[in-house]
Every structure is written in structure tokens, then in C-alpha cells.
mmCIF file of C-alpha atoms in Angstrom:
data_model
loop_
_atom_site.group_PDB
_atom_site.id
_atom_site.type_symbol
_atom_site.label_atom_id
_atom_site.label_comp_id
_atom_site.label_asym_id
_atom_site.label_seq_id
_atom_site.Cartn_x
_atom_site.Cartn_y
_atom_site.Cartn_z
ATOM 1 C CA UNK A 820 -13.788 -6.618 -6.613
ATOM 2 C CA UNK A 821 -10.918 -6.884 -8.856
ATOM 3 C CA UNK A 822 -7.291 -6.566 -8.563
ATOM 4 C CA UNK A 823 -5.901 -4.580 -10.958
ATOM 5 C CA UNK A 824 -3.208 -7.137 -13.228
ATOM 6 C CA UNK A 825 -0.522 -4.529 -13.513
ATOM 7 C CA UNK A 826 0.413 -4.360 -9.663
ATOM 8 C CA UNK A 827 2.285 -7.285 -7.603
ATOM 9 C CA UNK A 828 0.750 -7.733 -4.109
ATOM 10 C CA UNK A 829 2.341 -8.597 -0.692
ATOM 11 C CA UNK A 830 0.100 -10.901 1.884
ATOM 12 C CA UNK A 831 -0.309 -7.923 4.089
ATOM 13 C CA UNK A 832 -2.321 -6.454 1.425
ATOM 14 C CA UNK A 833 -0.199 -3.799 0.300
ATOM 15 C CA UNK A 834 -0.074 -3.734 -3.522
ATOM 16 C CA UNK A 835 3.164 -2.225 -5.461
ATOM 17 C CA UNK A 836 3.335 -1.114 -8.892
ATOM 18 C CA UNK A 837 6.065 -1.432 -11.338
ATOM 19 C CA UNK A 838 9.350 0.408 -10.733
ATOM 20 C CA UNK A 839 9.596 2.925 -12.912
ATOM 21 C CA UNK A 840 12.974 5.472 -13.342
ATOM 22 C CA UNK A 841 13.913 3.348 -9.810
ATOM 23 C CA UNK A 842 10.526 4.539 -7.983
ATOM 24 C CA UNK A 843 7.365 2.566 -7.193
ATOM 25 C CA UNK A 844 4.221 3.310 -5.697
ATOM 26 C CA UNK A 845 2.838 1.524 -2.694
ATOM 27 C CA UNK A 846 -0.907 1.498 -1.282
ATOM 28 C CA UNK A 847 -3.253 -0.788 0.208
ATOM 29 C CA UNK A 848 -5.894 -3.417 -1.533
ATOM 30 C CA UNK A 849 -9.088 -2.784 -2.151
ATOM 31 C CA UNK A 850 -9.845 -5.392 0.272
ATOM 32 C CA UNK A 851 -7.893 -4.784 2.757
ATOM 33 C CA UNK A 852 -9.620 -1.159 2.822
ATOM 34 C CA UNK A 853 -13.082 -3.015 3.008
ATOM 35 C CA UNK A 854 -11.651 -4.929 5.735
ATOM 36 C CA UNK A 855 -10.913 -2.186 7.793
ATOM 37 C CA UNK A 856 -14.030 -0.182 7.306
ATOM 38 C CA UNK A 857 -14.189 3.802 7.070
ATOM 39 C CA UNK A 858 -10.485 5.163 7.028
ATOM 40 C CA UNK A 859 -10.260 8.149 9.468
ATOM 41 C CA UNK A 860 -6.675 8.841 9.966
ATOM 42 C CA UNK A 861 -3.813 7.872 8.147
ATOM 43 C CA UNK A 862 0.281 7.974 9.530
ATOM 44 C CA UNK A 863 2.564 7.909 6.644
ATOM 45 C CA UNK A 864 6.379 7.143 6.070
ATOM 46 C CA UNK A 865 7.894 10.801 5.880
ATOM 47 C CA UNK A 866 9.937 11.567 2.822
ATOM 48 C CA UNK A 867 13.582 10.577 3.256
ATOM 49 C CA UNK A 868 12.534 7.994 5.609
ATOM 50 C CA UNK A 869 14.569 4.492 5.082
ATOM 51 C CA UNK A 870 11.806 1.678 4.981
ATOM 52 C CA UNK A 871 12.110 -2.038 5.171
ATOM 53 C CA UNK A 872 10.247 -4.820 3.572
ATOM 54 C CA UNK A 873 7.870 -6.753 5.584
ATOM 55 C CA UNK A 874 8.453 -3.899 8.186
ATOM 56 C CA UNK A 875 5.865 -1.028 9.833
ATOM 57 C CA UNK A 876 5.850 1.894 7.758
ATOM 58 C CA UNK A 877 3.177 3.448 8.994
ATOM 59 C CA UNK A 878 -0.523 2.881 10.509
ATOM 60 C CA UNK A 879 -4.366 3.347 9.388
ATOM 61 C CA UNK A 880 -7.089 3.913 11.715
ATOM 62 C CA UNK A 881 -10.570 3.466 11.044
ATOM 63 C CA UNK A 882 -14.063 2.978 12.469
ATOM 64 C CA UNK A 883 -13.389 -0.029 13.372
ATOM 65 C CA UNK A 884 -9.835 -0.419 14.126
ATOM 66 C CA UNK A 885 -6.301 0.344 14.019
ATOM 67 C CA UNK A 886 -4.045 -1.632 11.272
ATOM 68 C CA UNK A 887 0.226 -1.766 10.933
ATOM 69 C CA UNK A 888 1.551 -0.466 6.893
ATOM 70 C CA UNK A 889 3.952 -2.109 6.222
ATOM 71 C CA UNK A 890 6.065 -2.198 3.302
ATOM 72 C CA UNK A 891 6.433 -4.370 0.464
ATOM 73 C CA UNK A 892 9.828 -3.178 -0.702
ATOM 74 C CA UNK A 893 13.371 -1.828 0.386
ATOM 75 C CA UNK A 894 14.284 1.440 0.122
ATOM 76 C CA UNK A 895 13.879 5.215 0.559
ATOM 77 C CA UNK A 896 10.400 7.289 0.591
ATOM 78 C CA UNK A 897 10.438 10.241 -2.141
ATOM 79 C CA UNK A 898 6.866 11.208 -1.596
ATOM 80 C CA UNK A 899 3.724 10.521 0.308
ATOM 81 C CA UNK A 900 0.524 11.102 -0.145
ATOM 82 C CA UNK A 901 -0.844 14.282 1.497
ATOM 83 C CA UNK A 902 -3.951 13.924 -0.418
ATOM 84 C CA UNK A 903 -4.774 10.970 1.691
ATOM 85 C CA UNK A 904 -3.440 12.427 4.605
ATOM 86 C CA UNK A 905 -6.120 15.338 4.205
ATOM 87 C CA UNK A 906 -9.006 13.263 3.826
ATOM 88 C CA UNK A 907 -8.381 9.318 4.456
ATOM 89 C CA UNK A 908 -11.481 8.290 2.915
ATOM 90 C CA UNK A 909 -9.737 8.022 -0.227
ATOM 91 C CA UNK A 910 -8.145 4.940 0.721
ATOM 92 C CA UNK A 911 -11.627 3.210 0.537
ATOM 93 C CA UNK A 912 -12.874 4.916 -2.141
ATOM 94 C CA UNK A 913 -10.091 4.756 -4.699
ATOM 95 C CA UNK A 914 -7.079 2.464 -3.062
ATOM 96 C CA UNK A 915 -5.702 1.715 -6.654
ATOM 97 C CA UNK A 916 -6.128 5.530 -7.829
ATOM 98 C CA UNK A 917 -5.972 8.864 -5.969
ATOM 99 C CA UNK A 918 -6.151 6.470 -2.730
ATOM 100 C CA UNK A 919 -2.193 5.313 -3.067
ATOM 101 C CA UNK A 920 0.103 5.883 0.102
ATOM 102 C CA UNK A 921 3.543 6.960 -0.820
ATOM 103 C CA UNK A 922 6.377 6.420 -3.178
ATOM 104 C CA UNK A 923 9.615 4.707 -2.668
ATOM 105 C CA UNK A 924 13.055 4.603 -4.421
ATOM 106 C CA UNK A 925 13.511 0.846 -4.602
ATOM 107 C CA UNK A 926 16.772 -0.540 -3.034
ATOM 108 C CA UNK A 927 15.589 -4.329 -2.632
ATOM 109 C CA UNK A 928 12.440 -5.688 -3.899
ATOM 110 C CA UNK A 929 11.556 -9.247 -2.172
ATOM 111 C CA UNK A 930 10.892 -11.994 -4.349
ATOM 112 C CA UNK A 931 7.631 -13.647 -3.059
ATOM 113 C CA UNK A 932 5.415 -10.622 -4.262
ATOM 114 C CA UNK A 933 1.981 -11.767 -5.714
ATOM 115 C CA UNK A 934 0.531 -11.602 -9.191
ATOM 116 C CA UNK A 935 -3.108 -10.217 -9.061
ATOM 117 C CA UNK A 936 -4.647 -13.502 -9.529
ATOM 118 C CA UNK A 937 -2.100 -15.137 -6.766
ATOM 119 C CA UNK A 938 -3.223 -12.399 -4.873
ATOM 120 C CA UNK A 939 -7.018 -13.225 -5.332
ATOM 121 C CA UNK A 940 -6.646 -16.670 -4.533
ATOM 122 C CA UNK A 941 -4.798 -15.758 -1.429
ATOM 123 C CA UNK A 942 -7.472 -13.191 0.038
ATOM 124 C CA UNK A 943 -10.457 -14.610 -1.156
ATOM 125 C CA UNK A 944 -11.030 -11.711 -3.373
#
């Protein structure tokens, strides 16, 4: 498994990619969606919706279990994923591609995001 060295990484395995034009892109790690096992359902932030770092954003379910989103940055959703929404298995089998959650208008970014290789040290992946 390999974290791609582009995004920044929070330790509730959400991974963020750079902020481009203001807006970033948010979805879970690769093993984070091993972790969980077969996504099922997935409850997305709504556009417009203010989110908070370190906060709930939003939930997976899968075989397994239930799991908390939360966000890795401040600020305001301008689009989620209905791709995901529609079939949920694309978390697992693309979370760095089609598999992203939602997009967010940065307000605040927190400061103890992960590099990729922080990130693999810290999850053991």
C-alpha cells in the first residue's frame, strides 16, 4: 500500500490534497478503507454545510462497522461526491481516485497535518 506523496494526512485517516483556487479535496486512506472492510453506505457533508477540523462530518458504514468522517480542515463544502454516494464501494476500491468524499473551500487548515511518509509511519502502512 502506498500513500500517495502529494496529499497531507490527518491521524483519523482522512487525507487532503493541496488547496487549489481556495478548494481542497478530502477522502479517506487507503487503509483506513481496508480497515473498515466493504463500504455499504456512505453520509456526506451537504454542500454549503460549515465543517470543522477534527470534527464529524459525516459517517461510513460497512460490513463490519460504522466509522465517524471527520474533517481535516476548516471551512465550507462546495461539492460532494454523489458518485460515492451511489455506489460506496468506491471508497475501497479507489480512495485516492474516483473514491474521494467531498470538496471544501478552505477557511483554516490545522497545522499538524501529515506528510505521506509521517503518515506511514503513523499507521503502520
Amino acid at each position: 500500500m502506498s500513500n500517495p506523496q502529494h496529499l497531507r494526512y490527518s491521524k483519523e485517516h482522512e487525507w487532503l490534497s493541496a488547496v487549489e483556487d481556495g478548494v481542497a479535496t478530502v477522502g479517506i486512506t487507503e487503509h483506513a478503507a481496508n480497515a473498515l472492510g466493504d463500504i455499504v453506505f456512505v453520509q456526506l457533508p451537504e454542500v454549503g454545510d460549515t465543517i470543522t477540523a477534527g470534527e464529524t462530518c459525516g459517517e461510513l458504514e460497512s460490513t463490519k462497522s460504522v466509522s465517524d468522517l471527520y474533517s481535516p480542515v476548516t471551512g465550507e463544502v462546495v461539492e460532494a461526491n454523489q458518485d460515492v454516494v451511489d455506489d460506496p464501494s468506491l471508497v475501497n476500491s479507489a480512495p485516492f481516485e474516483g473514491g474521494w468524499l467531498f470538496k471544501v473551500r478552505v477557511a483554516e487548515e490545522p497545522k499538524d497535518l501529515l506528510s505521506a511518509d509521517e503518515y506511514t509511519e503513523f499507521s503502520g502502512s
